[in-house]
Short mmCIF file of C-alpha atoms in Angstrom, two decimals:
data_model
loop_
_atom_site.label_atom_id
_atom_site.label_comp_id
_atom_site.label_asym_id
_atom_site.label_seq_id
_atom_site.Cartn_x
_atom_site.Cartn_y
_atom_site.Cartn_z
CA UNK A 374 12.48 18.81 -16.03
CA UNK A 375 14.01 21.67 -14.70
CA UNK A 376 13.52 24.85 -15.90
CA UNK A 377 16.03 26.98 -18.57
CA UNK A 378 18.88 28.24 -16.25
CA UNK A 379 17.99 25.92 -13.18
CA UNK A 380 20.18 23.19 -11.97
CA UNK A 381 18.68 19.88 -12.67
CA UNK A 382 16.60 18.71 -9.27
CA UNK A 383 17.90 16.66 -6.24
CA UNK A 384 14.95 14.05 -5.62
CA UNK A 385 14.49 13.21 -1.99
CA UNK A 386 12.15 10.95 -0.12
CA UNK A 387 8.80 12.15 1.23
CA UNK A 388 6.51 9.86 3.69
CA UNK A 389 2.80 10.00 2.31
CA UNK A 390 0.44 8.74 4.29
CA UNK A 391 -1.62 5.73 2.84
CA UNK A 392 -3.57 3.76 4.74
CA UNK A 393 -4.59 3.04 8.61
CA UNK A 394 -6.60 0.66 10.35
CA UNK A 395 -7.88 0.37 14.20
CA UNK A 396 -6.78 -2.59 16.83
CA UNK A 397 -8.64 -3.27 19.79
CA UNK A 398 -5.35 -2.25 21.84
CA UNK A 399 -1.98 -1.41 21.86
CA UNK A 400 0.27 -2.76 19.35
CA UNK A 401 3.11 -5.23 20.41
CA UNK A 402 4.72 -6.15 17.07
CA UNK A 403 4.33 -6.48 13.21
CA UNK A 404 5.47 -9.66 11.82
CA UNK A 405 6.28 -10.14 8.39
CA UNK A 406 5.70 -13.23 5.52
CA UNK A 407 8.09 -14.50 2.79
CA UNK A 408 5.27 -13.79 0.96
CA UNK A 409 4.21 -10.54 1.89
CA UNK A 410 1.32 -10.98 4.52
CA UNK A 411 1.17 -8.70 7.83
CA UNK A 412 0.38 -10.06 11.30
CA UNK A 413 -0.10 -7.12 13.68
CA UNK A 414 -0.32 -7.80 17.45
CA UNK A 415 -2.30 -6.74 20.64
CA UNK A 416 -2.51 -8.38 23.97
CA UNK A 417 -5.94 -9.59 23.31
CA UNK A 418 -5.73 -10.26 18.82
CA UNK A 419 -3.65 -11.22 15.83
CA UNK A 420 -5.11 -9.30 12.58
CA UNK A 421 -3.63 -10.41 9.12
CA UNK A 422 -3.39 -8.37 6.76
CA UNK A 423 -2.89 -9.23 2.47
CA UNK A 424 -0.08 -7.35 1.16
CA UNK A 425 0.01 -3.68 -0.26
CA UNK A 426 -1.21 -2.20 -2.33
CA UNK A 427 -4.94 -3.65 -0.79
CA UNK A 428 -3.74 -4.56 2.66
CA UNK A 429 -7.47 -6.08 3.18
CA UNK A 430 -7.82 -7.36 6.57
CA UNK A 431 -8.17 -11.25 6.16
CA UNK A 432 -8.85 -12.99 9.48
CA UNK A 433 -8.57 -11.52 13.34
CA UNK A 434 -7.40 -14.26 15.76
CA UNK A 435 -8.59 -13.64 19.40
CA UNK A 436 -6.44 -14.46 21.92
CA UNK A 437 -9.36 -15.73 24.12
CA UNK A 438 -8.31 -16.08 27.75
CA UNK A 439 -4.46 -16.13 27.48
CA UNK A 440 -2.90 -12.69 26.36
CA UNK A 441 -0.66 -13.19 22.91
CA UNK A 442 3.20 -12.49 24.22
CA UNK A 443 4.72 -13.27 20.81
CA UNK A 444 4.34 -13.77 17.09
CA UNK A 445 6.58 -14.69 14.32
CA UNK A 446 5.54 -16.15 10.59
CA UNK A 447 7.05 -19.37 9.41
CA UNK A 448 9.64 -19.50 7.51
CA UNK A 449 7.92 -20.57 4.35
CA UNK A 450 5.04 -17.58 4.97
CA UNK A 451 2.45 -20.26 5.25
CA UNK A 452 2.21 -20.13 8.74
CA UNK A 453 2.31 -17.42 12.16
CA UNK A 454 2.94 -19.15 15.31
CA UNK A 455 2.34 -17.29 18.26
CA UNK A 456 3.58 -17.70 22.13
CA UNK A 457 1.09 -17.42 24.85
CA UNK A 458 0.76 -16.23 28.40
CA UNK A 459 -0.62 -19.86 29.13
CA UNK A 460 2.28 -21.27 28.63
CA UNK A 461 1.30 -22.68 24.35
CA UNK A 462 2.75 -22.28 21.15
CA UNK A 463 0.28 -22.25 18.72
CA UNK A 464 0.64 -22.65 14.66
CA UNK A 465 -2.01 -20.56 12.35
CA UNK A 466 -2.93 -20.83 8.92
CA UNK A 467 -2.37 -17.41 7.73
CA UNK A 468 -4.31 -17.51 4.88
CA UNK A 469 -7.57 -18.68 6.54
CA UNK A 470 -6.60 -17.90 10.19
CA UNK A 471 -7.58 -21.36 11.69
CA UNK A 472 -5.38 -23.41 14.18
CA UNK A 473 -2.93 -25.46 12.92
CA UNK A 474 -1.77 -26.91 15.96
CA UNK A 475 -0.76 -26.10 19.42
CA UNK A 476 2.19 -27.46 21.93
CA UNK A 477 2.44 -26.52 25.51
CA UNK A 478 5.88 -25.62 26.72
CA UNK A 479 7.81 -28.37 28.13
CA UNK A 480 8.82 -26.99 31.35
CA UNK A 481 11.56 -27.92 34.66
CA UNK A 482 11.29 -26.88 37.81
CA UNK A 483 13.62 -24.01 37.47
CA UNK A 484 10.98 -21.64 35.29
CA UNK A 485 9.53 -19.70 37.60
CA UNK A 486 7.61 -17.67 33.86
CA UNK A 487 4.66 -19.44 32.48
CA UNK A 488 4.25 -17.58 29.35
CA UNK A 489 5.84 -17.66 26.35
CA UNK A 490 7.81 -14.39 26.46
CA UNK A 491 9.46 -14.75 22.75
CA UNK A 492 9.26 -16.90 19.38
CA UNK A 493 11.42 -16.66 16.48
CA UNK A 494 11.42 -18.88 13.07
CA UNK A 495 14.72 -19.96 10.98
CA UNK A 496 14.70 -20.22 7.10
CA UNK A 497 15.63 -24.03 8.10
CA UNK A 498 11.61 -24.67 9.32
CA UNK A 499 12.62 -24.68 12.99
CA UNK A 500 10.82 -22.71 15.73
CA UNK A 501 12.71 -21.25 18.64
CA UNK A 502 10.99 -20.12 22.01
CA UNK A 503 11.89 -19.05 25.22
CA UNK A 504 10.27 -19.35 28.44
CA UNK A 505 11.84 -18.59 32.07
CA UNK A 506 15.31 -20.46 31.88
CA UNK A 507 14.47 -23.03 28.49
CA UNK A 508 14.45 -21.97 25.13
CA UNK A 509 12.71 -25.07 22.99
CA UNK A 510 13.40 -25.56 19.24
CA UNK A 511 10.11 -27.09 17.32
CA UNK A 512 10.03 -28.74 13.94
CA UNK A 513 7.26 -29.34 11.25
CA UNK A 514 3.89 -29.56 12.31
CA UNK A 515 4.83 -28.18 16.36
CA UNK A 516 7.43 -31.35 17.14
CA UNK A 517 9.08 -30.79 20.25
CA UNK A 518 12.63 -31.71 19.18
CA UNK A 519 15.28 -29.93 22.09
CA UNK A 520 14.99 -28.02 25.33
CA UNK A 521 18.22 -25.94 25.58
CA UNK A 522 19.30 -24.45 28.54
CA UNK A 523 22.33 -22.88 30.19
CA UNK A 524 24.33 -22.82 33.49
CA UNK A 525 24.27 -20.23 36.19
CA UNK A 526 21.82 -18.40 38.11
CA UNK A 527 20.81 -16.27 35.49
CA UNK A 528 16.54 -15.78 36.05
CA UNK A 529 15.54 -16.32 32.52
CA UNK A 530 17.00 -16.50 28.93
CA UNK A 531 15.14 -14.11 26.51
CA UNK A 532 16.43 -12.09 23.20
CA UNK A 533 16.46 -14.91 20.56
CA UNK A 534 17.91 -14.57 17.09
CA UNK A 535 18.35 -17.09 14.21
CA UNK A 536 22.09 -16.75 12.57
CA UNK A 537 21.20 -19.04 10.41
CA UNK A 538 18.94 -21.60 9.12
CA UNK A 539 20.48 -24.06 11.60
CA UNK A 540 22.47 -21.44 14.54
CA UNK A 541 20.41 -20.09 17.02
CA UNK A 542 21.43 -17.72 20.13
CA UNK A 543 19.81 -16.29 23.12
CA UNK A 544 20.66 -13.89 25.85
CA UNK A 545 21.19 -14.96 29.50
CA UNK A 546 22.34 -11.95 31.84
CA UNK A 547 25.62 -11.44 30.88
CA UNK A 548 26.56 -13.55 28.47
CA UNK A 549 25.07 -14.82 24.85
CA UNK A 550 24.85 -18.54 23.89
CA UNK A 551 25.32 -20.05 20.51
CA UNK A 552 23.50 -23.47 19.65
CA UNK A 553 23.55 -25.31 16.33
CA UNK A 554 20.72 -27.32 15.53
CA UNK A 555 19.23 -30.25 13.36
CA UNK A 556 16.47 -32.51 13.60
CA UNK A 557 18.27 -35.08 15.77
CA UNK A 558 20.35 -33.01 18.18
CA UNK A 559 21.84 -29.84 19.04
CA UNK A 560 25.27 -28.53 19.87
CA UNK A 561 26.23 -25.57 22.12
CA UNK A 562 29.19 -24.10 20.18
CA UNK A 563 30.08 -20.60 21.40
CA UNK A 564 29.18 -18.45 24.11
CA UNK A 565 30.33 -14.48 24.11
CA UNK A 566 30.36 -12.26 27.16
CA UNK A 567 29.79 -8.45 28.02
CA UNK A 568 33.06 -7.26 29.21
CA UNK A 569 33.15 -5.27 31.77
CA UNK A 570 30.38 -7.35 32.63
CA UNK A 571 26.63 -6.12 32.51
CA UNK A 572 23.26 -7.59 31.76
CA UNK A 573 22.49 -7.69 28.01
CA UNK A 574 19.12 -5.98 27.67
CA UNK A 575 19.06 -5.91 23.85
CA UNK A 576 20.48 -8.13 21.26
CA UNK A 577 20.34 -7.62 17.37
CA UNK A 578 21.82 -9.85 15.05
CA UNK A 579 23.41 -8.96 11.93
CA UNK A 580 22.09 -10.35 8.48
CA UNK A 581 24.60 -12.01 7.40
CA UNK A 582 24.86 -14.04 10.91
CA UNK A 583 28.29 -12.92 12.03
CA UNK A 584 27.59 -10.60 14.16
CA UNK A 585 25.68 -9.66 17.31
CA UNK A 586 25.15 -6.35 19.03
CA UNK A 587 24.03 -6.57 22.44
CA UNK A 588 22.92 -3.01 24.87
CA UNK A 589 23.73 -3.58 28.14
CA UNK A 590 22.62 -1.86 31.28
CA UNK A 591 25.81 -0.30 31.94
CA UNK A 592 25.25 2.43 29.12
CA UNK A 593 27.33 0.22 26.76
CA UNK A 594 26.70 -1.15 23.16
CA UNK A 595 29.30 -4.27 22.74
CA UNK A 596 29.86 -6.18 19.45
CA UNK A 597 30.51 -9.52 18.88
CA UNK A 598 32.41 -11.56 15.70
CA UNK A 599 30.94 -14.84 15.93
CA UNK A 600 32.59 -16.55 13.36
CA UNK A 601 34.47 -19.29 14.35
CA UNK A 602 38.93 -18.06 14.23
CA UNK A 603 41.16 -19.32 11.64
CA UNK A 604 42.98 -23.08 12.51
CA UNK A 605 44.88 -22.99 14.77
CA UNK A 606 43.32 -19.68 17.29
CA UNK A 607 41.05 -19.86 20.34
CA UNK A 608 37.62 -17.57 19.67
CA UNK A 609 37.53 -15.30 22.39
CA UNK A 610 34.43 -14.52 24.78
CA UNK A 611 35.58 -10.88 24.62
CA UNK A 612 33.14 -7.83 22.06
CA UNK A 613 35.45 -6.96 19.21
CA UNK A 614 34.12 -3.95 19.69
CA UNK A 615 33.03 -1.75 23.09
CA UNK A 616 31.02 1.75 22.54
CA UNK A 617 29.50 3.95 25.45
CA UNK A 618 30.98 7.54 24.15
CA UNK A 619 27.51 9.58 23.35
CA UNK A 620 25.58 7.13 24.43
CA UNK A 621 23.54 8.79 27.62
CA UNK A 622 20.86 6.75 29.14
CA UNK A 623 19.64 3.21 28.39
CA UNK A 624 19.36 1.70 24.72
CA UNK A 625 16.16 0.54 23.62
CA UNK A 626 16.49 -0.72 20.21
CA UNK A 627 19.19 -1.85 17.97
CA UNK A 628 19.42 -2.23 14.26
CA UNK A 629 21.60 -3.20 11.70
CA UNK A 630 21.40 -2.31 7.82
CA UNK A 631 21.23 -5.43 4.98
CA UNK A 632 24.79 -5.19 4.23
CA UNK A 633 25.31 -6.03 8.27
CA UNK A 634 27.77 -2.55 7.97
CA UNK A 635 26.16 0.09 9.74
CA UNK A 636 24.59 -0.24 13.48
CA UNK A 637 21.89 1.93 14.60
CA UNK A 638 21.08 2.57 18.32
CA UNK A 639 18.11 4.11 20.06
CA UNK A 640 19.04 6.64 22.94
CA UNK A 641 16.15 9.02 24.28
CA UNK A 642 15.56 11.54 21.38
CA UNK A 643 18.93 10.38 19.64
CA UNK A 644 19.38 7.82 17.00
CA UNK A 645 23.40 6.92 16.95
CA UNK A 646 24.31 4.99 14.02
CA UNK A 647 28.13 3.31 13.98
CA UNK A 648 29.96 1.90 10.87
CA UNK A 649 31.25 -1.18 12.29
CA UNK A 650 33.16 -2.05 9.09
CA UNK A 651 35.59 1.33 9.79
CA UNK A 652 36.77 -0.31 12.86
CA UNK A 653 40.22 0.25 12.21
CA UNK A 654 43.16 0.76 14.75
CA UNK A 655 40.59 0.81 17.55
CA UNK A 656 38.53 3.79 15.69
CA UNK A 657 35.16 3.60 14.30
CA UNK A 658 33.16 6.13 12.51
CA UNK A 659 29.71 7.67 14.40
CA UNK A 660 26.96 9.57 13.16
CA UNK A 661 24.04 11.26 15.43
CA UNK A 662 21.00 11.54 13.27
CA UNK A 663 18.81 14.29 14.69
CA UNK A 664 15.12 16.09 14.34
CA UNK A 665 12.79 14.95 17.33
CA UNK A 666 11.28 17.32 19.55
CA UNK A 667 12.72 18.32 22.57
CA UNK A 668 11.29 15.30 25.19
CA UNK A 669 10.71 12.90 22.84
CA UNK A 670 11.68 9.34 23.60
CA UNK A 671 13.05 7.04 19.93
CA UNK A 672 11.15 3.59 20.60
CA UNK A 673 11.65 1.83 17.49
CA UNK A 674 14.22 2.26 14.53
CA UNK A 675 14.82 -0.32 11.19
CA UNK A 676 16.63 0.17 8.03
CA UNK A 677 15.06 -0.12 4.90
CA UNK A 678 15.85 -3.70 3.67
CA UNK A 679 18.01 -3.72 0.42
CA UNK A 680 17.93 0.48 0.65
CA UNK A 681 19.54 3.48 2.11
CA UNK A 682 16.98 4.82 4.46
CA UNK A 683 16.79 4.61 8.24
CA UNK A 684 13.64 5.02 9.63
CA UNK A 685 12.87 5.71 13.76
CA UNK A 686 9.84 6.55 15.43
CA UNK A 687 9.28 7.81 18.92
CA UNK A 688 6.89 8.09 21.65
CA UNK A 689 5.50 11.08 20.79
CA UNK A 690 4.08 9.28 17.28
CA UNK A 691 6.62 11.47 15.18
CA UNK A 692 8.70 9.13 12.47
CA UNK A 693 12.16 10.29 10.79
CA UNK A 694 13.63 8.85 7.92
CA UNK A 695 17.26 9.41 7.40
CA UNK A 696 19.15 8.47 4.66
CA UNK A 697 22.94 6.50 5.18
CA UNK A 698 24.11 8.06 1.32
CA UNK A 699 24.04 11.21 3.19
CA UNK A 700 26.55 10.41 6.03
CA UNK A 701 29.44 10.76 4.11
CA UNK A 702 28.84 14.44 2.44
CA UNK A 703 29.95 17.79 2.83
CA UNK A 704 27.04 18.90 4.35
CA UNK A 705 27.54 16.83 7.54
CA UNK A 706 29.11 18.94 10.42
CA UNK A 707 30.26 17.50 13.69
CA UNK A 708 29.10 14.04 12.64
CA UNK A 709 24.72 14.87 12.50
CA UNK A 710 23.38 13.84 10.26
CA UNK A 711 19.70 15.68 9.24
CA UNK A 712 16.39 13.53 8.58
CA UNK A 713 14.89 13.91 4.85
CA UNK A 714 11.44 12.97 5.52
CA UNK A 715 9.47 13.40 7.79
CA UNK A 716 5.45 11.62 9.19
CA UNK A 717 3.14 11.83 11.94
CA UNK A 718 0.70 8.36 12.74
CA UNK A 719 -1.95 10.72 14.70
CA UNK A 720 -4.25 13.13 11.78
CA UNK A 721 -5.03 14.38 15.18
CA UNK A 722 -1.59 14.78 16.35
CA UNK A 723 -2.27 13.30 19.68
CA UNK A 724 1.03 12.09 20.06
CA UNK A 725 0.15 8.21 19.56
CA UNK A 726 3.32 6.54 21.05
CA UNK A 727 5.00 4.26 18.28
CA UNK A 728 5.31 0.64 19.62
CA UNK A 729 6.16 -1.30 16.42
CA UNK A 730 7.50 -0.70 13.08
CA UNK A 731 8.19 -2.66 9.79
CA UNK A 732 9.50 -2.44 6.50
CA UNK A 733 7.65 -3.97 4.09
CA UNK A 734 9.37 -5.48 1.12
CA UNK A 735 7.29 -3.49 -1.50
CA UNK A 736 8.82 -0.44 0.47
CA UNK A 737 5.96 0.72 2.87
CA UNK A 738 6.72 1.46 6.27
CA UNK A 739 4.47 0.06 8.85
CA UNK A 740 3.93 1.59 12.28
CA UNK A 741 2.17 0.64 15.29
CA UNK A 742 1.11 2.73 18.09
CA UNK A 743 0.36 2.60 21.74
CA UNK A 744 -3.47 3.61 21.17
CA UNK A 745 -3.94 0.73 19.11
CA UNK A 746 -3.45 2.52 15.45
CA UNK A 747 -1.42 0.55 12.28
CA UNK A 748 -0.63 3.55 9.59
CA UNK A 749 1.31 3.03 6.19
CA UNK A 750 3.67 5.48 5.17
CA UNK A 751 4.86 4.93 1.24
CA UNK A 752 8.02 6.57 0.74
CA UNK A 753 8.30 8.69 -2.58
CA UNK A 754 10.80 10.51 -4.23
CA UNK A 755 9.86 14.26 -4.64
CA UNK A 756 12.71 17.13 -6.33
CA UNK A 757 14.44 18.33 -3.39
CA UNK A 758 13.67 22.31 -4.25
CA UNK A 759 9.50 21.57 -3.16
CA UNK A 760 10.20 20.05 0.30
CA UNK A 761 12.30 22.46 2.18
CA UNK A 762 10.58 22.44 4.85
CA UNK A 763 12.44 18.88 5.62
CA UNK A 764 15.87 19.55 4.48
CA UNK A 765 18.37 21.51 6.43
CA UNK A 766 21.03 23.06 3.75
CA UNK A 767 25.07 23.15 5.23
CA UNK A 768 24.76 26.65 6.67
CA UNK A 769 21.78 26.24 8.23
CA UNK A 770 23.27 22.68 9.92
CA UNK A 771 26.65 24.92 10.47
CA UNK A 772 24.26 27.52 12.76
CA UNK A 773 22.83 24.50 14.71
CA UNK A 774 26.11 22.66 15.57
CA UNK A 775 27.64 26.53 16.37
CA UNK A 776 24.60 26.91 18.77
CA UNK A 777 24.70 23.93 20.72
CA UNK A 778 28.34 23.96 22.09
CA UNK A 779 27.18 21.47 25.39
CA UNK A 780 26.48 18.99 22.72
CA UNK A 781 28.26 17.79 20.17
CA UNK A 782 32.20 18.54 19.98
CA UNK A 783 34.26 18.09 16.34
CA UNK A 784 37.75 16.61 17.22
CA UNK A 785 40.56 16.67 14.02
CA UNK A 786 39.83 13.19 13.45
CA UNK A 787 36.64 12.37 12.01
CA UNK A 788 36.27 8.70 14.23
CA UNK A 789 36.56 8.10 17.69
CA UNK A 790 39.61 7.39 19.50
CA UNK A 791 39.64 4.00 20.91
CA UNK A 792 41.71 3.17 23.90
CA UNK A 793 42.63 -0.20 23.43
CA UNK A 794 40.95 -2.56 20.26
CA UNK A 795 37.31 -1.69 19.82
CA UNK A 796 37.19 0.63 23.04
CA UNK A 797 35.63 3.84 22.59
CA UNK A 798 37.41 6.10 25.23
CA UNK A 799 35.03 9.14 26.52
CA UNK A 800 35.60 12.68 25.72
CA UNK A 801 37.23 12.06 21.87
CA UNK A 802 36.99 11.35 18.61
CA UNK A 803 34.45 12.48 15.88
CA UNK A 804 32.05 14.09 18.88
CA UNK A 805 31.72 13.52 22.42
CA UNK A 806 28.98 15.00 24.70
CA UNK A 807 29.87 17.66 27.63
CA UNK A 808 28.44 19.62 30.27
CA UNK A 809 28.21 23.36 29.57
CA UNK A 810 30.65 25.33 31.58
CA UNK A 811 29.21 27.40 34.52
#
């Protein structure tokens, strides 16, 4: 309670450090069960993990001589199936950590990859995975039930995502394909293309399935609406929405929060976040959330699932949680937006690159680093008044913008210009980026 005279407190979060636990090398991704259970990958294991609050590791799974490429848990939780560099899929018990079963990649003479680069599980019970030019869709117990493939001379598809239980999509240079699926056959039923055309690098899917946000290596973040027009209209191949305005240097990650909204981009020391659902009149409103040190690189980014905190990580093993309520107050000048909270996965501060990250659904976050290090970070509300040290107030945030004049510039209207639907033209709207005079 606060005391006689003093306005009541403003909690905020605060990232405590909880628990860590050693890999035999770097972390390559942290996969996530319907029922709670944590695979964490390495080139050379799989360790699972029992849920918070014990996280007691329960089996490691060595790769033996073929390095682990991917890993994804069934949809059911029962299950992780991995991707190989031998070519295999492989199914797991997670519980005990023994085999299930394991299915080598059907394969043409066009892949010129042998491994497994990517695997990715629908809520329907299928498994997608993609190898050189074939992505194959498995069933129950590893069934081989369709090799997809598309046209072109594109070298290899990668970047799968499940829309649904049944719609799955994959990236092939320029252009995304849409399949629907069932047990006896499969249907190609849309196919979306970067425009001007450049190879898609990065593709996130929204969570309600209608949407797909795809990096390309042309600087440029392009939307597409995949849901099929109204009677009568032709769906176009076309992004609803183009964005490369602030966006300097190549996109590593992309994100999107639970109510498939807000879209979150990672750009050298910047995180951009974009509300897609304020697309109106060709405008769309942009946020820069700031704090890393100067050199830092952002290498992973995820919103909290069913919350309002983004959390991003970078190279230099510093993590930043921002929070989206904040985006729309007073305090926020030229469009940045200030982190709340603020952790470090290295006691030593050795600057442990972050490779992987994960929220967990009891609200941990989950990081992975380059050195082979898994840390927990539960986030807990604190009053606002005994964490200053990670809270910038409105003057303070006024100083900053006033100081850095080459970086950020506040135009009357608080989104960016477009010029034409969904096209972000350079050097307007809420900020833009310039070079300093002289």
């Amino acid at each position: 309670m606060a005391s006689k005279g003093q306005p009541p407190s403003v909690w905020q979060p605060e990232l405590n450090r909880t628990w860590d636990s050693n890999c035999n090398g770097a972390v390559t991704s942290i996969a996530l069960s319907s029922k709670g259970k944590i695979a964490v990958s390495t080139r050379s294991s799989m360790y699972l993990f029992d849920p918070p609050p014990s996280l007691t590791l329960k089996n490691e799974i060595a790769a033996g001589a073929a390095d682990i490429t991917a890993t994804a848990f069934s949809s059911k939780g029962t299950d992780v199936v991995s991707g190989g560099a031998d070519g295999f899929v492989r199914w797991w018990q997670a519980e005990t950590g023994q085999d299930v079963c394991a299915t080598q990649f059907p394969r043409t003479e066009s892949d010129g990859e042998l491994a497994v680069q990517e695997v990715a599980c629908s809520k329907g019970g299928f498994v997608a995975a993609v190898s050189g030019r074939s992505l194959c869709v498995f069933g129950m117990g590893g069934e081989h039930l369709h090799t997809l493939s598309v046209e072109g001379n594109h070298t290899q598809l990668s970047q799968v995502n499940w829309l649904s239980e049944t719609a799955v999509s994959a990236c092939a240079g320029p252009e995304v394909t849409v399949w629907s699926i069932s047990q006896e056959q499969y249907q190609e039923t849309g196919t979306f293309a970067a425009n001007p055309t450049a190879n898609i690098t990065y593709l996130a899917a929204s969570p309600n399935g209608r949407y797909l946000a795809g990096a390309c290596d042309n600087g440029m973040v392009q939307v597409w609406d995949t849901q099929p027009p109204s009677s009568g209209q032709q769906q176009t191949m076309d992004p609803m929405l183009k964005i490369s305005e602030g966006i300097e240097g190549n996109v590593v990650r992309l994100s999107w929060d639970s109510t498939s909204k807000l879209l979150a981009a990672a750009v050298h020391n910047d995180v951009l976040v974009w509300d897609i659902s304020a697309v109106t009149d060709g405008k769309v409103e942009s946020f820069v959330c700031m704090g890393y040190e100067q050199g830092a690189r952002v290498t992973c980014l995820a919103f909290q699932p069913g919350g309002s905190l983004l959390a991003s990580a970078a190279d230099n093993g510093q993590c930043l949680v921002h929070d989206v309520n904040s985006f729309g107050s007073n305090g926020v000048v030229n469009g940045l937006i200030n982190y709340v909270a603020s952790g470090q996965v290295s006691n030593a501060d050795s600057g442990d690159a972050v490779k992987a990250m994960a929220w967990h659904p009891s609200g941990i976050l989950l990081l992975g680093t380059e050195a082979g290090t898994v840390v927990a970070f539960q986030v807990v509300k604190v009053p606002q008044q005994r964490n200053p040290a990670n809270h910038v107030a409105a003057p303070a945030q006024q100083q900053l913008a006033q100081a850095q004049p080459n970086k950020f510039v506040k135009n009357h209207d608080t989104r960016r210009q477009a010029n034409g639907p969904g096209v972000v033209e350079p050097g307007r709207g809420a900020y833009s980026r310039r070079q300093q005079a002289g």
